[in-house]
C-alpha positions as protocol buffer text, in pm:
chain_id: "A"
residue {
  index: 1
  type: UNK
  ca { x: 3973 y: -5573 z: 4549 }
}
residue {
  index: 2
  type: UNK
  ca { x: 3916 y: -5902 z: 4357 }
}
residue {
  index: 3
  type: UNK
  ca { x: 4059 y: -5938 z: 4003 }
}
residue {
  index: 4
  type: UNK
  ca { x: 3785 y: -6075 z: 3810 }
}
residue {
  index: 5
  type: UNK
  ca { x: 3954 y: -6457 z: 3669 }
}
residue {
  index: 6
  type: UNK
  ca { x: 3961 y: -6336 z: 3308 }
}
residue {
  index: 7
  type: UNK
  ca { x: 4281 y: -6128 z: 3413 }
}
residue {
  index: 8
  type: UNK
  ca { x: 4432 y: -6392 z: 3547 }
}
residue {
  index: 9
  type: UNK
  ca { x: 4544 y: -6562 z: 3263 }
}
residue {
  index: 10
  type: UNK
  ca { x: 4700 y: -6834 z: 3288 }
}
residue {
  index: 11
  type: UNK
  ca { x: 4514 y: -7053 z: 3501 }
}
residue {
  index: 12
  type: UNK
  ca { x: 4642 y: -7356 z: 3707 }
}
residue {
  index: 13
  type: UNK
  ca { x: 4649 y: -7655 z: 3531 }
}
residue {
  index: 14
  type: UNK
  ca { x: 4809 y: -7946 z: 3743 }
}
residue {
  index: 15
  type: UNK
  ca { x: 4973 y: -8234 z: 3573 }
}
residue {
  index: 16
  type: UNK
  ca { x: 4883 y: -8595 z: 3588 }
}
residue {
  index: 17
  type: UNK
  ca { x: 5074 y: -8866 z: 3536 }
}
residue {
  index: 18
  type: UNK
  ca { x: 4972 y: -9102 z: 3183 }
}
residue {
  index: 19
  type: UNK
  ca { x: 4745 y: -9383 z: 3235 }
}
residue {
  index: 20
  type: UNK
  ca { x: 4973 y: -9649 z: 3267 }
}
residue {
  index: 21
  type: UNK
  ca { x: 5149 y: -9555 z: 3562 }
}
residue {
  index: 22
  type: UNK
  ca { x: 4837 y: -9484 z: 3798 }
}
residue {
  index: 23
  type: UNK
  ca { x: 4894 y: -9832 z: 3935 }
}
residue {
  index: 24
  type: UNK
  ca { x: 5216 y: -9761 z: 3992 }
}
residue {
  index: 25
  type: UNK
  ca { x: 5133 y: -9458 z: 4162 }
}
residue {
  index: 26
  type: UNK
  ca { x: 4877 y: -9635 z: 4367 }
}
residue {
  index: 27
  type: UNK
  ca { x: 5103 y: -9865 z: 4504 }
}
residue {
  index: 28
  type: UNK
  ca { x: 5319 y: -9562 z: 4591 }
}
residue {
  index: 29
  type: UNK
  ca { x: 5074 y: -9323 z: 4749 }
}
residue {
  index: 30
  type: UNK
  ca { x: 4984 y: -9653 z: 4968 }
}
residue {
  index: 31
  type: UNK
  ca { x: 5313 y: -9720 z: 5088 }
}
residue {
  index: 32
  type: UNK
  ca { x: 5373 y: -9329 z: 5195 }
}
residue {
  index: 33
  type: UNK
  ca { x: 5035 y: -9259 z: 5342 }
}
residue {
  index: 34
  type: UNK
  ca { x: 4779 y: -9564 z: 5366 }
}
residue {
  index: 35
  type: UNK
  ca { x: 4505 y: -9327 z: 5418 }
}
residue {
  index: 36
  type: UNK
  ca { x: 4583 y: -9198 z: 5065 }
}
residue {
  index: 37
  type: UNK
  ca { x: 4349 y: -9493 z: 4902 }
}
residue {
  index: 38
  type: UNK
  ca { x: 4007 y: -9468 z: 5015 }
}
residue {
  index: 39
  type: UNK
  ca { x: 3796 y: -9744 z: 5206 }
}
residue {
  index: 40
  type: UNK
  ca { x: 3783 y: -10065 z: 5012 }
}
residue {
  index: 41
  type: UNK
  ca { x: 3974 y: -9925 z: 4672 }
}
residue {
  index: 42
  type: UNK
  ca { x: 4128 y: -10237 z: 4464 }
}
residue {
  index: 43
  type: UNK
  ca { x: 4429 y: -10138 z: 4334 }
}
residue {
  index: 44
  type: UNK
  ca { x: 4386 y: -10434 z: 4085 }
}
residue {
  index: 45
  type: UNK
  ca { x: 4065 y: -10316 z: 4009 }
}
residue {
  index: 46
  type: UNK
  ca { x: 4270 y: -9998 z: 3833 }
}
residue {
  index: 47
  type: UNK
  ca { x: 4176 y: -9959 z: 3467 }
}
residue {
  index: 48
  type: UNK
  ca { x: 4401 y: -9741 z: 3242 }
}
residue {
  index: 49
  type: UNK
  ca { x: 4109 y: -9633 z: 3024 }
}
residue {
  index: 50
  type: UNK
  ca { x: 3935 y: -9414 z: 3379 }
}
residue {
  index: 51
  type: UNK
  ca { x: 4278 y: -9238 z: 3424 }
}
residue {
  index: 52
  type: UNK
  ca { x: 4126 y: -8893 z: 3460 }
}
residue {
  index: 53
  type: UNK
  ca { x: 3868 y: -9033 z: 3718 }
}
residue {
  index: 54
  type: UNK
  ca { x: 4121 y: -9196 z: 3894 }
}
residue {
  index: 55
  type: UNK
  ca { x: 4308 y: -8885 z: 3942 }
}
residue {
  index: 56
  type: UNK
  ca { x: 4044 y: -8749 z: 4159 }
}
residue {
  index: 57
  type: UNK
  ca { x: 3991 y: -9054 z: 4364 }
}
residue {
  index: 58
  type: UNK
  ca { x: 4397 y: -9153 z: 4488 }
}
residue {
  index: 59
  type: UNK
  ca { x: 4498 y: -8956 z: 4759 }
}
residue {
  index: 60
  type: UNK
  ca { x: 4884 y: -8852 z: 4705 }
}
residue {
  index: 61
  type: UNK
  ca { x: 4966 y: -8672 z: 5081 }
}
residue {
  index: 62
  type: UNK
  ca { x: 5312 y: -8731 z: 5262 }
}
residue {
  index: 63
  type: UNK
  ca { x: 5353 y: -8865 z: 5555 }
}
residue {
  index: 64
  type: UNK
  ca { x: 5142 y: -8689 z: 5838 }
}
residue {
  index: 65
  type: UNK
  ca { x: 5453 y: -8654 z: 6034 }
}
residue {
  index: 66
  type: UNK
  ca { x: 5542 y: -8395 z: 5820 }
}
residue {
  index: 67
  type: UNK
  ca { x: 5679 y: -8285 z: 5487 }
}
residue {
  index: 68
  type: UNK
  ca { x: 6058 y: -8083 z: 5437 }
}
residue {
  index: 69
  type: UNK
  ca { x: 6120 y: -8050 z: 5075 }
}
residue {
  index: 70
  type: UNK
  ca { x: 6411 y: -7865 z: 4880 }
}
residue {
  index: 71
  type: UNK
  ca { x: 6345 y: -7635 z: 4654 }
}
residue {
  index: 72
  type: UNK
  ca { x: 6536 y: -7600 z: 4346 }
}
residue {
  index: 73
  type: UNK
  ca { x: 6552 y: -7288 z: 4104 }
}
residue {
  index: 74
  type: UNK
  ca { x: 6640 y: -7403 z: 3724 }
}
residue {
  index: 75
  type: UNK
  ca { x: 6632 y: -7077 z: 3576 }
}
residue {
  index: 76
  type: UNK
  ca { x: 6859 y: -6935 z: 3869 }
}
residue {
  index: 77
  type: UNK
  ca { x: 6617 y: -6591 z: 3918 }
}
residue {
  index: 78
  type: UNK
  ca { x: 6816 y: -6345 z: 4193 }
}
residue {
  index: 79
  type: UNK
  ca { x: 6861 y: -6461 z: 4538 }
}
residue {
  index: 80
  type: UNK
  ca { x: 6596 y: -6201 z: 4627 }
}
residue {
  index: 81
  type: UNK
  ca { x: 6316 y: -6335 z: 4447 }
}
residue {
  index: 82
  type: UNK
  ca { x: 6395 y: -6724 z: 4556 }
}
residue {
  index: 83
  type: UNK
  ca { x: 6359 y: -6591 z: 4883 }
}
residue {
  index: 84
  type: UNK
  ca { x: 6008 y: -6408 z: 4827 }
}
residue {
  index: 85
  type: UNK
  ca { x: 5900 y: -6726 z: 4666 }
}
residue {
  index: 86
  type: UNK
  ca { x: 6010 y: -6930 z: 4957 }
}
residue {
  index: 87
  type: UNK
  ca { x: 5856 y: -6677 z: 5180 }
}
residue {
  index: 88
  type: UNK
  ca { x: 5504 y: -6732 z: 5021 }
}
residue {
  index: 89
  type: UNK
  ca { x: 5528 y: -7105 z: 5031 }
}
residue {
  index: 90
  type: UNK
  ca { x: 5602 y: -7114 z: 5384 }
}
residue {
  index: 91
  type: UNK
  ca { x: 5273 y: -6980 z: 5449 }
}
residue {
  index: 92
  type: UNK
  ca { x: 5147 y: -7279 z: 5501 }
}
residue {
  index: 93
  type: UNK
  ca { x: 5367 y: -7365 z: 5773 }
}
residue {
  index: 94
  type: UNK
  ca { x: 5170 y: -7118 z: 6014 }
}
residue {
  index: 95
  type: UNK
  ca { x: 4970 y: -7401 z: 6084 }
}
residue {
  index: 96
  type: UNK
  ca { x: 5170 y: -7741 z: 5960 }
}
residue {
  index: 97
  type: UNK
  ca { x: 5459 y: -7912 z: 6005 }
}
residue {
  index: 98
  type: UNK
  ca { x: 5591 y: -7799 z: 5669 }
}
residue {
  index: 99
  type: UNK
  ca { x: 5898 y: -7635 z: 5566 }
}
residue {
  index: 100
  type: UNK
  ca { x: 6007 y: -7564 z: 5207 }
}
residue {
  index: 101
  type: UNK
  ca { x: 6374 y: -7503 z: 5217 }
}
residue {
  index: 102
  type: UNK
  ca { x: 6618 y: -7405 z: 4928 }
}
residue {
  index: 103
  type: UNK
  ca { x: 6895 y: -7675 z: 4805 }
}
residue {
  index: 104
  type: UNK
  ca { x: 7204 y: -7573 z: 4825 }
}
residue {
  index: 105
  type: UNK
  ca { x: 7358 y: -7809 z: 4566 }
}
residue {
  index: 106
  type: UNK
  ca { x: 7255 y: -7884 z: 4190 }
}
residue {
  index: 107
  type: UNK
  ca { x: 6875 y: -7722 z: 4148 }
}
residue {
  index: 108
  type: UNK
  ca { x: 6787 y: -8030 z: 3928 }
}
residue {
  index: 109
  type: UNK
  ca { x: 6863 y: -8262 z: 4229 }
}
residue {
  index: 110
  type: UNK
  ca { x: 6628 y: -8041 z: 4475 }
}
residue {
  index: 111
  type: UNK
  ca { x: 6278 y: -8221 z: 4541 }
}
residue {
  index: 112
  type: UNK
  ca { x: 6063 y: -7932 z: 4412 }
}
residue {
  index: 113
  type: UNK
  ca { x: 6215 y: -7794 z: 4089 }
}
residue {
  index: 114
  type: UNK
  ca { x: 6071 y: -7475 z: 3987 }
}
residue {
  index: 115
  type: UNK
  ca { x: 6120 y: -7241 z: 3681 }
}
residue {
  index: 116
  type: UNK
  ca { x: 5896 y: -6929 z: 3516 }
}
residue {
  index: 117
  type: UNK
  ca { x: 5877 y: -7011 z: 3175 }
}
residue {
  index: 118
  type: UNK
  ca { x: 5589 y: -7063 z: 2927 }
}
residue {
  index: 119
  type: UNK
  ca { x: 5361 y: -7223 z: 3021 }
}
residue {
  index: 120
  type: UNK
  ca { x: 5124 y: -7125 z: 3268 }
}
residue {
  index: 121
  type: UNK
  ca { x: 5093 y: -7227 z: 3680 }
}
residue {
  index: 122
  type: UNK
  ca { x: 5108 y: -7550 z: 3703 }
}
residue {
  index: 123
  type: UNK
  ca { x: 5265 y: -7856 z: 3936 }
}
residue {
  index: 124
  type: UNK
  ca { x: 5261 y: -8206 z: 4009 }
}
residue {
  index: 125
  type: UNK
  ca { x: 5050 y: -8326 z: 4268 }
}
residue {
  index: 126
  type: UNK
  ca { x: 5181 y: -8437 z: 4628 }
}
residue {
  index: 127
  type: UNK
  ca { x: 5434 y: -8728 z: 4637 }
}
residue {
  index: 128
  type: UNK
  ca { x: 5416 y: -8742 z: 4244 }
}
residue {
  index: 129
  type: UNK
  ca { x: 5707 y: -8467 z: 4252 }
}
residue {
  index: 130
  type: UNK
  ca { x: 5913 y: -8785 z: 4318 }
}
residue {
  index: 131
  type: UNK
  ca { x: 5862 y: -8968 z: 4004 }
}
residue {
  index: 132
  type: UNK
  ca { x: 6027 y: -8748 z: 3756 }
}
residue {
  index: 133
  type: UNK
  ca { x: 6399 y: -8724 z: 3882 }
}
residue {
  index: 134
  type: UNK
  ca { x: 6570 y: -8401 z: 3722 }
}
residue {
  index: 135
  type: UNK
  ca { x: 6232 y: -8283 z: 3559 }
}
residue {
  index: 136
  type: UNK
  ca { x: 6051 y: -7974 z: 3635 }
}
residue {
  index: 137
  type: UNK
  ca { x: 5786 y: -7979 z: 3864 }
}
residue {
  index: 138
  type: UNK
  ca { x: 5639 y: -7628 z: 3874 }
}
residue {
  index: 139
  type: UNK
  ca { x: 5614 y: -7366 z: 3705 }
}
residue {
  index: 140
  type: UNK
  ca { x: 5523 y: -6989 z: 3798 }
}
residue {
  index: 141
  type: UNK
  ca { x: 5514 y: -6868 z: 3433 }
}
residue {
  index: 142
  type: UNK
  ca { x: 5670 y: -6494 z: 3429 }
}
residue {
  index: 143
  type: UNK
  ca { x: 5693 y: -6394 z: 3779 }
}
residue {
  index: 144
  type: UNK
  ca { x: 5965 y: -6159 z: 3903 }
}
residue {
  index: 145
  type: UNK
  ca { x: 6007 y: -5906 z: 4155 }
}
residue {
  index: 146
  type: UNK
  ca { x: 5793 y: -5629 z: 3992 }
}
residue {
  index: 147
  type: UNK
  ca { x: 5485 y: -5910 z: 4014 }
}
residue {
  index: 148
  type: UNK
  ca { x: 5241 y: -5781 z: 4251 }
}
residue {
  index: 149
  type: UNK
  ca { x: 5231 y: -5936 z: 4606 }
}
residue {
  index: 150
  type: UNK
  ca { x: 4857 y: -5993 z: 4590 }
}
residue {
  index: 151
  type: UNK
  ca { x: 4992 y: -6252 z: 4295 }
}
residue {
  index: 152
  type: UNK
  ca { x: 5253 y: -6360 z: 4497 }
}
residue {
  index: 153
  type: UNK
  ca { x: 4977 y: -6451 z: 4773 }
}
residue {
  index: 154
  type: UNK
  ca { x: 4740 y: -6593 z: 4541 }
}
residue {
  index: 155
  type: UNK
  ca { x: 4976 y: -6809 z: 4313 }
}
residue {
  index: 156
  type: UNK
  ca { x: 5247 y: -6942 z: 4541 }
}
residue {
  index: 157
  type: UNK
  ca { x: 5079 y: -7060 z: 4796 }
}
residue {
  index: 158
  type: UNK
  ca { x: 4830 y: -7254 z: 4523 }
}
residue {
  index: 159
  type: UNK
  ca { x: 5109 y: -7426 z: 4352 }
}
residue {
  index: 160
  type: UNK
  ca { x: 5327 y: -7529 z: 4676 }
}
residue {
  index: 161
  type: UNK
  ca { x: 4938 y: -7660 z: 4811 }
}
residue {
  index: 162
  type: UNK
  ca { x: 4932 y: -7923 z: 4501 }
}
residue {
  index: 163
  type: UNK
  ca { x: 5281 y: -7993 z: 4563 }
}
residue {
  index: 164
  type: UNK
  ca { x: 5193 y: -8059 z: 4928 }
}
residue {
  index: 165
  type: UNK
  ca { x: 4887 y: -8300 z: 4765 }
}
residue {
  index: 166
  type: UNK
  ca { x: 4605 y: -8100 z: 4784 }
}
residue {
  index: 167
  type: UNK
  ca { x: 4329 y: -8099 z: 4467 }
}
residue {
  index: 168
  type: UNK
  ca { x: 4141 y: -7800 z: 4336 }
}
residue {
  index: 169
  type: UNK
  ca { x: 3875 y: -7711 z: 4607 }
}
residue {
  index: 170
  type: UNK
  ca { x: 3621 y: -7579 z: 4304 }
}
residue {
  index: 171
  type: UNK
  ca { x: 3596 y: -7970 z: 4222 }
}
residue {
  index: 172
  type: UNK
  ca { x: 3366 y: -8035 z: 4510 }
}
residue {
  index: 173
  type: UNK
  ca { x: 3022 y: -8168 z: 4403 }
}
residue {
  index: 174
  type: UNK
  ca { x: 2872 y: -7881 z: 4562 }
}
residue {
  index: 175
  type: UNK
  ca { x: 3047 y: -7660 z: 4383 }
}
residue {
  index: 176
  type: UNK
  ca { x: 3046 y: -7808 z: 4013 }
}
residue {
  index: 177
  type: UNK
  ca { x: 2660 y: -7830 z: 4072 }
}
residue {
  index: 178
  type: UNK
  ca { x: 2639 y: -7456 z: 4072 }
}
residue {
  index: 179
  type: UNK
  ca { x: 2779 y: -7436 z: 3726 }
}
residue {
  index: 180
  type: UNK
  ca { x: 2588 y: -7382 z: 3386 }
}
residue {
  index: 181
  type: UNK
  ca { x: 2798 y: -7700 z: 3180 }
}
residue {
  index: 182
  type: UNK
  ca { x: 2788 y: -7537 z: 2859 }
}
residue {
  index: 183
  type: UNK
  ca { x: 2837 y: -7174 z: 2979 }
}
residue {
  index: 184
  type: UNK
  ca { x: 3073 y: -7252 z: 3151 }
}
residue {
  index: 185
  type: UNK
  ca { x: 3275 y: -7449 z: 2894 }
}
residue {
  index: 186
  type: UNK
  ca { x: 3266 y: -7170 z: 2653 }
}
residue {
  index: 187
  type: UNK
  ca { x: 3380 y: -6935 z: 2900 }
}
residue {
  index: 188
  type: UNK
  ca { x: 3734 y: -7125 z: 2951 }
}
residue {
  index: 189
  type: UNK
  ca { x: 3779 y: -7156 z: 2630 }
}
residue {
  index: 190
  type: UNK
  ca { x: 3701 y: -6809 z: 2517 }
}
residue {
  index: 191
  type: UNK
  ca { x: 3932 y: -6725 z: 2834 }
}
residue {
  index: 192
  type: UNK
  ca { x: 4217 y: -6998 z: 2843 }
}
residue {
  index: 193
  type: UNK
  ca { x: 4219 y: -7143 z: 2512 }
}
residue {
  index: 194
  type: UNK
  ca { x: 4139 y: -7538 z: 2655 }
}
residue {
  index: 195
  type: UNK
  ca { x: 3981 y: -7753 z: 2428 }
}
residue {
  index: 196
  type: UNK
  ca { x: 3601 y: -7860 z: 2538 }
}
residue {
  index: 197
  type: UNK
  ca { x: 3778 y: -8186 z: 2688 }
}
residue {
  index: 198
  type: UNK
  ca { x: 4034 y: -8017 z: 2925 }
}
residue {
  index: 199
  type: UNK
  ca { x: 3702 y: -7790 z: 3045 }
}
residue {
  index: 200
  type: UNK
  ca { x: 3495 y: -8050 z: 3122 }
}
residue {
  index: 201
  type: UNK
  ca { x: 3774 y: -8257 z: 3338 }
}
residue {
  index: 202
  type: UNK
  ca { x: 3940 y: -7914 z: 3500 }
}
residue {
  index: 203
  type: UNK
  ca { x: 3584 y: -7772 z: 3630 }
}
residue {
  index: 204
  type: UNK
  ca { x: 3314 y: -7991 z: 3563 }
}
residue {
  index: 205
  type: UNK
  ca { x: 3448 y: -8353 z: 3693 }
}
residue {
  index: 206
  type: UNK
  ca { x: 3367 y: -8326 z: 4040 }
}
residue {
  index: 207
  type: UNK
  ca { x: 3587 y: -8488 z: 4286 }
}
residue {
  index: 208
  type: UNK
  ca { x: 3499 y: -8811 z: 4409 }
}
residue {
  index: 209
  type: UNK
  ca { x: 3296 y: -8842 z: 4744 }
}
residue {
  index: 210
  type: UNK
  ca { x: 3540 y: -9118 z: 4840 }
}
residue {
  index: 211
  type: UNK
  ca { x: 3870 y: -8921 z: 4781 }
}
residue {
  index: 212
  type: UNK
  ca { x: 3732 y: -8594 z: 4975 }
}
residue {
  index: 213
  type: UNK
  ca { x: 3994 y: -8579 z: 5270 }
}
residue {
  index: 214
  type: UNK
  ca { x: 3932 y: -8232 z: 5328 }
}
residue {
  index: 215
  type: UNK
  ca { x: 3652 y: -7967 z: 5532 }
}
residue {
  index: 216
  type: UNK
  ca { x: 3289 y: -8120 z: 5593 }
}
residue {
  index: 217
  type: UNK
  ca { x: 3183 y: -7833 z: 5326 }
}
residue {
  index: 218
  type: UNK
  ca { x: 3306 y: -7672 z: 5088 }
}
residue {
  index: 219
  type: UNK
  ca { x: 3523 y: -7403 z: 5090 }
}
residue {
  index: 220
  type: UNK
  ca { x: 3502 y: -7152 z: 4789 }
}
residue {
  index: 221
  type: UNK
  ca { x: 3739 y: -6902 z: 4901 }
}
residue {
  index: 222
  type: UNK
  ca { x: 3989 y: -7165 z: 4963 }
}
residue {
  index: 223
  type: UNK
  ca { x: 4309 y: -7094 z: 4800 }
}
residue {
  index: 224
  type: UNK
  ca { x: 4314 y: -7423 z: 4607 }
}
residue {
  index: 225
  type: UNK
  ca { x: 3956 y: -7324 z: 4474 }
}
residue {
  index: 226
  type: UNK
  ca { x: 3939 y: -7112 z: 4133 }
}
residue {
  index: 227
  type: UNK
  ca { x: 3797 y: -6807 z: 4112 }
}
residue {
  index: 228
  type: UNK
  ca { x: 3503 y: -6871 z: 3881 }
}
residue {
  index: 229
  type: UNK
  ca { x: 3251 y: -6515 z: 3696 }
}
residue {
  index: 230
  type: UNK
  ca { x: 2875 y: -6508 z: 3739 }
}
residue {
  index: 231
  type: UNK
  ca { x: 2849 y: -6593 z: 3346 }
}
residue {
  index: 232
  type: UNK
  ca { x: 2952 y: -6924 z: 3459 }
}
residue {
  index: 233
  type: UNK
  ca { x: 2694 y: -6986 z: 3720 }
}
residue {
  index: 234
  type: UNK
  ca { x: 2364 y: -7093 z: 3712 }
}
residue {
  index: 235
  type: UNK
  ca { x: 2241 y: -6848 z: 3974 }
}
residue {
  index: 236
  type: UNK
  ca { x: 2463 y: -6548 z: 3787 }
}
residue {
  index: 237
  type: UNK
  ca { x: 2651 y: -6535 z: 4131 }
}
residue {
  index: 238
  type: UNK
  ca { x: 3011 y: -6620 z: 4115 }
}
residue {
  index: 239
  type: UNK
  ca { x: 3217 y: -6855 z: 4275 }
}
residue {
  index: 240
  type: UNK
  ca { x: 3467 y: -6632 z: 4461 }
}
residue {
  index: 241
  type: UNK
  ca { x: 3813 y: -6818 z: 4484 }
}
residue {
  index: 242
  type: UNK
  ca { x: 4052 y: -6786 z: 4661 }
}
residue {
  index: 243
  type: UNK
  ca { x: 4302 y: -6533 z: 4662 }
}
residue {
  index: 244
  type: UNK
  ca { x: 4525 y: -6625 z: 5012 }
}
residue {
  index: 245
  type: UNK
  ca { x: 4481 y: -6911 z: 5208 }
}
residue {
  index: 246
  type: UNK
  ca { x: 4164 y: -6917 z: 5449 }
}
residue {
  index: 247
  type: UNK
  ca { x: 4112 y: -6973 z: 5791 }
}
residue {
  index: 248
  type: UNK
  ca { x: 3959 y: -7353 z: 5702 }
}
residue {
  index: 249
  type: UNK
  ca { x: 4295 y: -7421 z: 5463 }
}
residue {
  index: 250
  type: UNK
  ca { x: 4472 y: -7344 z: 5781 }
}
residue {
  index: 251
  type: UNK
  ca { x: 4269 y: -7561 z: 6017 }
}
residue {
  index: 252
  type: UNK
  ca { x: 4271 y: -7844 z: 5731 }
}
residue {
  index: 253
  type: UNK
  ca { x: 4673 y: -7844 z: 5690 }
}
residue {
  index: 254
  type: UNK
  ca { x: 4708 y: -7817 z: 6094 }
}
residue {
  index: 255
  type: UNK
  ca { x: 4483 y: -8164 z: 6078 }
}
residue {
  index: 256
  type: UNK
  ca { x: 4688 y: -8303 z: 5785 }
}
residue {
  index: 257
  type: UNK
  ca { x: 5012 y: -8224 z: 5873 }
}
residue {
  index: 258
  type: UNK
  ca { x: 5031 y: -8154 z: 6247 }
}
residue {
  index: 259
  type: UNK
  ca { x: 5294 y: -7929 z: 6419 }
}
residue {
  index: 260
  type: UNK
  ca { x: 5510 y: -8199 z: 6678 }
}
């Protein structure tokens, strides 16, 4: 059985680097992948002032050849919940050439650096995870052993997909157009405490047509894709979410990052 969203709490909010370093990035994301700027995009063009639009236009995948990262545990939970975690972000590997693979040295020097403290879900997108040596870059806020699997299925997998450089699916146009604006803003902040601001860019600000890398349509059981009530809607019919990765995440990260 779905858990309606309003249980959920705390929701995924990803981080984004400040405005003055999306050139920077750009250049970066270029370098690594140089499908990760779409058609004709001007990195010169790149005004500071549109940062939040231009975080849903560059593209921050690895290289299609294939992505191994470390995974580092700051808060140093038991050896059998590292493991579980691991377990759950290897699901994507089913299908890609992806392995997530625990350091065995310093945790601070691993590529992915992980803790559960306040703070929500949250994690730096794609090769961003690379420009904040030493730093946390996700967090799974609480979770321990006794944290139901259906979590672990729902949550892991949804963080290690942003860390892999994959967006919120629930930012496709076709989905955003299905939401009631103000509804829907005083629903996440009844729910999640965001200002009006952090609504209107975490649901409302559809992805750009230009960035869209992924399915033809949307998906709105992907895992990346919130699960979103009826009282948000403008048809009263909600937007389901997902809770484990579907059949078209699988095809998608087999076409992104293809097994040799």
């Amino acid at each position: 059985m779905r858990k309606s969203l309003a249980s959920q709490v705390p929701v995924c909010i990803p981080k984004l680097p400040p405005p003055e370093k999306w050139k920077e990035l750009a250049v970066q994301a270029k370098a690594v992948r140089p499908d990760n700027l779409p058609p004709g995009f001007n990195i010169e063009d790149i005004d500071p002032t549109e940062h939040g639009r231009l975080a849903l236009v560059i593209r921050l995948r690895w290289p299609k050849t294939g992505v191994r990262l470390t995974v580092g545990f700051l808060d140093n939970p038991e050896p059998a919940l590292r493991r579980k975690i691991l377990a759950y972000a290897n699901m994507w590997s089913r299908t890609g050439n992806i392995q997530f693979v625990e350091t065995r040295s310093y945790a601070a020097s691993a590529d992915v650096r992980l803790a559960r403290g306040e703070g929500g879900y949250w994690s730096w997108l794609g090769i961003d995870i690379l420009n904040h040596p030493g730093q946390q870059t996700m967090n799974l806020q609480g979770f321990t052993l006794s944290t139901p699997d259906s979590e672990f299925e729902r949550v892991v997998p949804h963080e290690f997909g942003h860390t892999l450089g994959f967006p919120h699916e629930h930012l496709r146009a076709q989905i955003v157009e299905r939401l009631d604006f103000e509804r829907t803003i005083a629903y996440f902040m009844r729910t999640q405490g965001w200002s009006r601001e952090d609504v209107i860019f975490q649901v409302l600000t559809p992805l750009e047509e230009s960035s869209i890398f992924g399915t033809a349509r949307p998906d709105e059981e992907s895992i990346m894709a919130y699960q979103i009530p009826g009282e948000c809607t403008k048809s009263g019919r909600p937007i389901l979410g997902g809770v484990t990765i579907s059949d078209s995440d699988y095809a998608f990260v087999a076409r992104e990052y293809p097994k040799p």
